[in-house]
Structure formats: C-alpha cells, structure tokens
Short mmCIF file of C-alpha atoms in Angstrom, two decimals:
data_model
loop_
_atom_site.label_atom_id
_atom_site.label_comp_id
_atom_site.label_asym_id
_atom_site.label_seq_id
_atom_site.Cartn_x
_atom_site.Cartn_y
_atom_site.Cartn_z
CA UNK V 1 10.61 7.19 -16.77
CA UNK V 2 8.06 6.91 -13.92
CA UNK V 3 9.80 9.40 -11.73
CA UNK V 4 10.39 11.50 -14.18
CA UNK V 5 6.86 11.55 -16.02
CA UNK V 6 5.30 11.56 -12.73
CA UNK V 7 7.77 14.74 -11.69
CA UNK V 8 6.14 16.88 -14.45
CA UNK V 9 2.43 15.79 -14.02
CA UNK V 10 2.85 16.39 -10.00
CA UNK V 11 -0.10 18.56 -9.09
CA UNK V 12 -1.15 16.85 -5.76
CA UNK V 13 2.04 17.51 -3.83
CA UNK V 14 1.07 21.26 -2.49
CA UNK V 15 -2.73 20.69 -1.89
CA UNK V 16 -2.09 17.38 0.31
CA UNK V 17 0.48 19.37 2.58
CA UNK V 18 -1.95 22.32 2.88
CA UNK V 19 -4.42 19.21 3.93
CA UNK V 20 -2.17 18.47 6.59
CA UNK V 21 -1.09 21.76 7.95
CA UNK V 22 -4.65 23.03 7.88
CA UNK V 23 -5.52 20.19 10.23
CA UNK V 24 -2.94 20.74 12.69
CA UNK V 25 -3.75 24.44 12.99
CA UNK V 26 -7.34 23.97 12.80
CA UNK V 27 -7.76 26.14 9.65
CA UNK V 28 -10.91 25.03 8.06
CA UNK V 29 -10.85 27.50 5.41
CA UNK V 30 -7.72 26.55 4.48
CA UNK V 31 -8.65 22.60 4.58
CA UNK V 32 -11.67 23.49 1.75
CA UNK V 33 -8.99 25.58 -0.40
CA UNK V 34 -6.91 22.48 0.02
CA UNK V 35 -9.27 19.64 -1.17
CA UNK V 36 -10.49 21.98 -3.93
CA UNK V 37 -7.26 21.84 -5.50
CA UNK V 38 -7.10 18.35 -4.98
CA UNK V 39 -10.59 17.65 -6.79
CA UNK V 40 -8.97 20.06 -9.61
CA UNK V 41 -5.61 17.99 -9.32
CA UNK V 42 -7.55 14.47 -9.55
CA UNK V 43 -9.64 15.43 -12.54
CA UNK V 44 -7.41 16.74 -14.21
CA UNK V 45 -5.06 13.64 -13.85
CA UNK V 46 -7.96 11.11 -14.76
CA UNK V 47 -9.01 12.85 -17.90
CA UNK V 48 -5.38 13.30 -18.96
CA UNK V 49 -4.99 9.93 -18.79
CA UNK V 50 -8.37 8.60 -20.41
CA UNK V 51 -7.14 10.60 -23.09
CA UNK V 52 -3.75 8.78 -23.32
CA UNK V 53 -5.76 5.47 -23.27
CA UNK V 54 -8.02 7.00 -25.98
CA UNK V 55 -5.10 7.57 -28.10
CA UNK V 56 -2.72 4.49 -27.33
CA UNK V 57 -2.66 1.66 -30.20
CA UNK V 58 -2.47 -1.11 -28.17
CA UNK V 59 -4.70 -3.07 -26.05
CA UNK V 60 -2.12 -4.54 -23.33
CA UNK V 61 -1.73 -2.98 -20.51
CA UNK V 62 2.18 -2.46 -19.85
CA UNK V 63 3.88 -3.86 -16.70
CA UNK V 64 4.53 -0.69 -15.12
CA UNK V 65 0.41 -0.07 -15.04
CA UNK V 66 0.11 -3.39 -13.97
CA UNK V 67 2.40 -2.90 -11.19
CA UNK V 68 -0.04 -0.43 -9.63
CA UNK V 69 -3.32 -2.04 -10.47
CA UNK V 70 -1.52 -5.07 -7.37
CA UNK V 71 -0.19 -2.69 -4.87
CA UNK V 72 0.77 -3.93 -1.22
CA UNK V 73 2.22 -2.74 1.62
CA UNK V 74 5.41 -1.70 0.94
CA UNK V 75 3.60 0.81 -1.66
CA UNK V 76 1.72 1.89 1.82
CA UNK V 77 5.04 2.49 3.37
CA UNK V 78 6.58 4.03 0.37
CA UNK V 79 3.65 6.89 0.70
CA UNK V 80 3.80 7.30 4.06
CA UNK V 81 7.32 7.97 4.13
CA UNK V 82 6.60 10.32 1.23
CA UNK V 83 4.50 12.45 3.52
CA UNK V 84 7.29 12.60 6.32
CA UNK V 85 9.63 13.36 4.14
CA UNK V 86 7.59 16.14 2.14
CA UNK V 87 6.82 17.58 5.72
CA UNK V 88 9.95 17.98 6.85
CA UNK V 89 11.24 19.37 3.99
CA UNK V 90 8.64 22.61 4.11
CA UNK V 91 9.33 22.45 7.85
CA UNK V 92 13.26 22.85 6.82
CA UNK V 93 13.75 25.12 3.72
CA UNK V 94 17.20 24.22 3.20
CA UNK V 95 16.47 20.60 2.05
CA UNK V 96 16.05 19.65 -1.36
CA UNK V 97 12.41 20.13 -2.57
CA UNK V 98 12.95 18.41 -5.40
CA UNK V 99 13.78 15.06 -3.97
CA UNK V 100 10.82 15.27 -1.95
CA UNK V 101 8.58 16.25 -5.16
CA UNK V 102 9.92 12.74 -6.47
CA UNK V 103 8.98 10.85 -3.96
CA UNK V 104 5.65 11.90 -3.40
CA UNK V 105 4.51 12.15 -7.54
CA UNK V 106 5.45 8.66 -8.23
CA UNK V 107 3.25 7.72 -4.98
CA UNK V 108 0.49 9.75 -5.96
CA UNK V 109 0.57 10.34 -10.11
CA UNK V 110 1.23 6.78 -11.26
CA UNK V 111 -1.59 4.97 -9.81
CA UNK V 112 -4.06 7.71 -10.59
CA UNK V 113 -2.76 7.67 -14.39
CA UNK V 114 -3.80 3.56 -13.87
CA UNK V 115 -6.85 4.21 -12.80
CA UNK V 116 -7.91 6.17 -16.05
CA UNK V 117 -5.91 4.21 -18.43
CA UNK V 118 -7.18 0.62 -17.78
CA UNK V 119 -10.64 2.08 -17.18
CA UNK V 120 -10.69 3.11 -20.76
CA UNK V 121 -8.90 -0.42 -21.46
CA UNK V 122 -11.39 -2.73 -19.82
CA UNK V 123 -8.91 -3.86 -17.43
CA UNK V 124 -11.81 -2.91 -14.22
CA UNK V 125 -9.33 -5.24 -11.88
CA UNK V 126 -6.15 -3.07 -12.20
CA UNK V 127 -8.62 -0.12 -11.74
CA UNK V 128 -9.87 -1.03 -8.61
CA UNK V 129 -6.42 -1.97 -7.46
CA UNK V 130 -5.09 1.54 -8.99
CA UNK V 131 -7.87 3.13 -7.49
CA UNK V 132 -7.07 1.32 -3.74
CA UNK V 133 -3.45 2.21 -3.90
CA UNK V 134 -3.83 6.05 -4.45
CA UNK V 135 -6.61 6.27 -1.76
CA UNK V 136 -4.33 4.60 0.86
CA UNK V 137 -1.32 6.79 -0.46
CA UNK V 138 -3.88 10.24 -0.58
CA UNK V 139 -4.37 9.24 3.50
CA UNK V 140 -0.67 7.82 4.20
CA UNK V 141 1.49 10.96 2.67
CA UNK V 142 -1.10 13.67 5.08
CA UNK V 143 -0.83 11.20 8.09
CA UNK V 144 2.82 11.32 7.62
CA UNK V 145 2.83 14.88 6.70
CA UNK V 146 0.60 15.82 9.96
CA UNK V 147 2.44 13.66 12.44
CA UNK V 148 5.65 16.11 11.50
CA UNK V 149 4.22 18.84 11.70
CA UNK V 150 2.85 18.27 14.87
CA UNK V 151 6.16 17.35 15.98
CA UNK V 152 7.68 20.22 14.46
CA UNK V 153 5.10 23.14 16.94
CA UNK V 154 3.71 24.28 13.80
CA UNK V 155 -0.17 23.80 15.85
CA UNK V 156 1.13 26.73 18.56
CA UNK V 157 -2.16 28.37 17.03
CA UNK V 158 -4.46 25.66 18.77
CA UNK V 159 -2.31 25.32 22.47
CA UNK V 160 -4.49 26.00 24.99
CA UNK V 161 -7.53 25.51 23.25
CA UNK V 162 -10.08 22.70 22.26
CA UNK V 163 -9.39 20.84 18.83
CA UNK V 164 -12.03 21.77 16.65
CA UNK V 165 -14.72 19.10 16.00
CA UNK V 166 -14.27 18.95 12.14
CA UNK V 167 -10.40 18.17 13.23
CA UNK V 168 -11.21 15.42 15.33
CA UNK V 169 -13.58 14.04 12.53
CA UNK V 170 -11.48 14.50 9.86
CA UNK V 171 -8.36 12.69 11.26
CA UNK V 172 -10.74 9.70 12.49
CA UNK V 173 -11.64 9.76 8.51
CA UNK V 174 -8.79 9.35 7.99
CA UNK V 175 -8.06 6.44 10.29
CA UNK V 176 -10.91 4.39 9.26
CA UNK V 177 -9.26 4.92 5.78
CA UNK V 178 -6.29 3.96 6.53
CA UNK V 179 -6.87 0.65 8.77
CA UNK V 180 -8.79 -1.02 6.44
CA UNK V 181 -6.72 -0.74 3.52
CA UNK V 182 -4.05 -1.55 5.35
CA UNK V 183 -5.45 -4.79 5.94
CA UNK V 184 -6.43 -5.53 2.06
CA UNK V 185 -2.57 -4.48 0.96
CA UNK V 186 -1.59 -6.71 3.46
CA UNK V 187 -3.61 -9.89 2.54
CA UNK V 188 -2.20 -8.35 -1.36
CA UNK V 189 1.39 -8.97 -0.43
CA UNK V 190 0.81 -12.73 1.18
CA UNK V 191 -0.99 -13.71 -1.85
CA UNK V 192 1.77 -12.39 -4.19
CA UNK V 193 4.20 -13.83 -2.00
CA UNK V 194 2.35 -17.58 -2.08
CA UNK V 195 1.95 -17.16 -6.07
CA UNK V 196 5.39 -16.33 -6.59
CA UNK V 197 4.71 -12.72 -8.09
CA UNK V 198 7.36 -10.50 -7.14
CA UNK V 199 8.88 -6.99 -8.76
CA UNK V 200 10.40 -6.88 -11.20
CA UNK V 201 7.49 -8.01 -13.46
CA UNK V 202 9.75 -9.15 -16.09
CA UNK V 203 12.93 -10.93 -16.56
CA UNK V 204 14.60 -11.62 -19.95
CA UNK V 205 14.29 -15.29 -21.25
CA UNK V 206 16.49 -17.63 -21.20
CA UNK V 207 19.57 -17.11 -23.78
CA UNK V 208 18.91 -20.13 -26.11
CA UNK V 209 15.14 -19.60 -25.95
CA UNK V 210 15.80 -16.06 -26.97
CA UNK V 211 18.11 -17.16 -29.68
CA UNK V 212 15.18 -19.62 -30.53
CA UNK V 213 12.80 -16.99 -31.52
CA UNK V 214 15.12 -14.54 -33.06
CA UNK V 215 16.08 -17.03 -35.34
CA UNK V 216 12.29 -17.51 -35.74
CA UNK V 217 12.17 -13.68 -36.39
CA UNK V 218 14.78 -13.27 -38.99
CA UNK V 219 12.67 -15.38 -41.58
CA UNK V 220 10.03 -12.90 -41.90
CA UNK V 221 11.30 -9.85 -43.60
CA UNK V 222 9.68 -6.30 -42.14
CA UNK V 223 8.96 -7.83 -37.92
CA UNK V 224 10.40 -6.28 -35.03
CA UNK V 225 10.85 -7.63 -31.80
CA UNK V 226 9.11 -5.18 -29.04
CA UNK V 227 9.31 -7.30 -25.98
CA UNK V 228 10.71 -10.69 -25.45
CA UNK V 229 10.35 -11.59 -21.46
CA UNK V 230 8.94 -13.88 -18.67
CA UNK V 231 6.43 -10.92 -16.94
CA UNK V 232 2.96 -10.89 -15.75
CA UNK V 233 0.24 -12.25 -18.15
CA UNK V 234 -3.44 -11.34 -16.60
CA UNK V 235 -3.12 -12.70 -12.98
CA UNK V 236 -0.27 -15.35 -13.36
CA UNK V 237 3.80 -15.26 -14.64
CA UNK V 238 4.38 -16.35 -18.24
CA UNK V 239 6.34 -15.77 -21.13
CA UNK V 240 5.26 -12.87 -23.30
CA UNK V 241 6.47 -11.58 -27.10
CA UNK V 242 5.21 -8.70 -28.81
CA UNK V 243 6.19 -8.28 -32.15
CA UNK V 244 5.98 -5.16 -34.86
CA UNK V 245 4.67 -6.92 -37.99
CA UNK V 246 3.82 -5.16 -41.79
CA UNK V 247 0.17 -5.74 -43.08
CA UNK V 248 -1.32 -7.82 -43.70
CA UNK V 249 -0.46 -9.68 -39.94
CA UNK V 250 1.40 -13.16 -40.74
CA UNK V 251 -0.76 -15.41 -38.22
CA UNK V 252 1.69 -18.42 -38.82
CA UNK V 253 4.77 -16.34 -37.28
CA UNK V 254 2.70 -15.80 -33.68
CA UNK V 255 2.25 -19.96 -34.25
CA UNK V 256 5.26 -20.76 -34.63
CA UNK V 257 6.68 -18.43 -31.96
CA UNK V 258 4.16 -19.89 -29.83
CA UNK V 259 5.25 -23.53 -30.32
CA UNK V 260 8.67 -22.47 -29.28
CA UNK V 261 8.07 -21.18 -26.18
CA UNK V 262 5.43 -23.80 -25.32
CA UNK V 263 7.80 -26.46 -26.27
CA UNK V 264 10.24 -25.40 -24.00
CA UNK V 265 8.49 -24.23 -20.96
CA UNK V 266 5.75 -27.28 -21.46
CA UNK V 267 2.74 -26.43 -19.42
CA UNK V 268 5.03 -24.83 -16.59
CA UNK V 269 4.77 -21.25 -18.12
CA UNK V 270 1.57 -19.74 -19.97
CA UNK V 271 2.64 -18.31 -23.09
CA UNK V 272 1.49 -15.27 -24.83
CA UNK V 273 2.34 -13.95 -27.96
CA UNK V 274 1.00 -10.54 -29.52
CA UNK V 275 1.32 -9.30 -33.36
CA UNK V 276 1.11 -5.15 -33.31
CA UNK V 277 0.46 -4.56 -36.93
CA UNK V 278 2.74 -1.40 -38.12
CA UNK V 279 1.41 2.11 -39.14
CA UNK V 280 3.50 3.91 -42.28
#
C-alpha cells in the first residue's frame, strides 16, 4: 500500500533529478526551475496530507506513520540508492522507469505525508523525525543522482572551465546537510537497537492470548476486532487492541480486555487498548 499510494502521489521524482543534472552542468536557470517545482511538489504534499489528518476519525497514529516519524540509517541508504538508481535509469532509457519511480516515492512521499499528518495529530515527535528523514532523503537521492551523472560525462558542458561558484556552494549545502544527519540517524539506529525496537512494528499475539480476547469479544454483540498485535505504543513495544464498538462505548469491555493482556504479560509489556465507536 505504501509503494503503491506513494507511486500515484510521486511529484518530487523529476524536479530532484533536474536538481542534480543542473548542478553538474552548471545550469542555474535550470536549478531555480527545479526547486520551484519542488516548493510546488512539497506544498502540495503537506496540505494533502493535513487534509487527510483533518478528515481521519481516529486519533492513533498507525504504525506505518510511526515508522517514519524513527527513521535511521538504513532509510539514509535506502534514498541514496534511490538517487543512483533514478540516475542511471534517465542516463539509460531502456531501463524500467517505473521501478525507479518506486523506489524513490516511497523515500520521498511517505515521510512528507508524516510530517503533515501527525502535525495535525499532535504527535510533534514523529514530525520532527518525519521531517529529518525526508530532508536527509531530499539531499541523499541528488547526491546519488549527481555522483552518476558525473560518472556518466553528462558535465562535458563545464570541461575546461571553472565550476561555477553557486555549484561549489550548493553541493557544500548539501554536504553540511548530509553529515550531520547522518550522524543523528545513526545515534537513531543504536538506540533502537539497545531498546529492542526493530521493523516490523507489529507481530501478532500469542495464539492463546488471542483466543483469550476473542472469546472476550464474542460476548458483546455489535464489536469488531481492528487490530490485535504486540507493535509500538508511544516510544516503547506493547500490546495494542483496537476494537469497532456500537454507541454508546461499553467501557467494561476495554477493562476486561485490558486485564487479559495485563494478566498475561504482567508488567513485562505495556498494554493499550482503544474503543473506536462506529458511524451508521
């Protein structure tokens, strides 16, 4: 679903490999076209997903937005592999474009669609995160994108000559973008690595739990299970159920299903449980 939501909201792809061609040729009016597009791209992405946040029921953040709002470094590699790979196929027409246009949405669409969405959420923590991860992806995918083309002769227009100052300045932007970042993803991964926090961000439950709270379920005519696993809860692991209930709410059933989990995790496992009330 990310890939392929990502694939159709994909308006970044074009304008960051203009970015990158425009520096290895020295075309500066090409290099304002380029980040014009981009600012059109990025609005347009933020207030498409504010609106989505506007319009969502629920409060909860799901574990895909989560995901991005914690990035590390293999999300850094991920995007700068993006940006070879996106290079190399406009250097080579024959490849498959829409591979490439794959790989470089879900690095660039997904955490910009976090950023808006928990912003209108409250969630300011998997913002800045969001917001981290598709500035170090923006700079990875036209480093790797400019390092090809280089490679490829496509600067033949600036042999012989001096690199033009704003080139020089921009690609040292770019590296004092990149290193820092690079650094704070980094220290990301060790800490997720020391708290045990690892993708996937859910697993299913164990069987006879599961059977423990279906069973639970069954005695209250009209509620639906929505999701019944051991994911991310704020900044730690726990078990989580969400549950479709008719109005009014029934309190006790989030109670009970509480006291089941609690009972058999103990005080390993935080426990969350969450009562969506149902819309006719």
């Amino acid at each position: 679903a990310v890939v392929i939501g990502a694939m159709l909201v994909a308006p970044l792809m074009t304008p960051l490999l203009a970015i990158a061609i425009s520096l290895v040729q020295g075309n500066i009016r090409l290099f304002r076209k380029a980040w014009q597009a981009m600012g059109v791209g990025i609005l347009g992405a933020l207030l498409a997903s504010m609106l989505v946040g506007l319009l969502s029921p629920w409060n909860d953040l799901s574990a895909e937005v989560v995901a991005r709002g914690s990035p590390n470094t293999f999300d850094l590699a991920t995007a700068l592999l993006s940006g070879i790979a996106a290079a190399f196929a406009l250097a080579r027409p024959g490849l498959a474009g829409t591979l490439v246009g794959v790989a470089i949405a879900v690095a660039l669409v997904p955490p910009l669609a976090t950023v808006g969405i928990s912003t209108i959420k409250g969630e300011f923590a998997v913002t800045a995160g969001a917001a981290v991860l598709f500035l170090t992806n923006l700079v990875a995918i036209v480093a790797g994108a400019w390092l090809v083309f280089r490679l490829f002769g496509l600067d033949a227009g600036l042999r012989g000559r001096r690199t033009p100052r704003w080139v020089l300045l921009a690609l040292l932007a770019l590296m004092v973008a990149l290193i820092p970042t690079t650094g704070l993803l980094f220290r990301n991964l060790q800490s997720q690595i020391s708290q045990g926090v690892h993708r996937p961000y859910a697993r299913p439950l164990p069987a006879a739990l599961r059977a423990s709270v279906l069973d639970r379920v069954a005695q209250s005519p009209g509620v639906d299970v929505v999701f019944m696993a051991e994911s991310e809860i704020e900044h730690g692991f726990g078990r989580k159920v969400v549950l479709m209930c008719p109005d009014p709410v029934d309190q006790a059933l989030a109670d009970d299903i509480r006291a089941i989990l609690q009972e058999d995790s103990g005080d390993a496992l935080p426990v969350k449980v969450l009562l969506l009330r149902g819309v006719d």
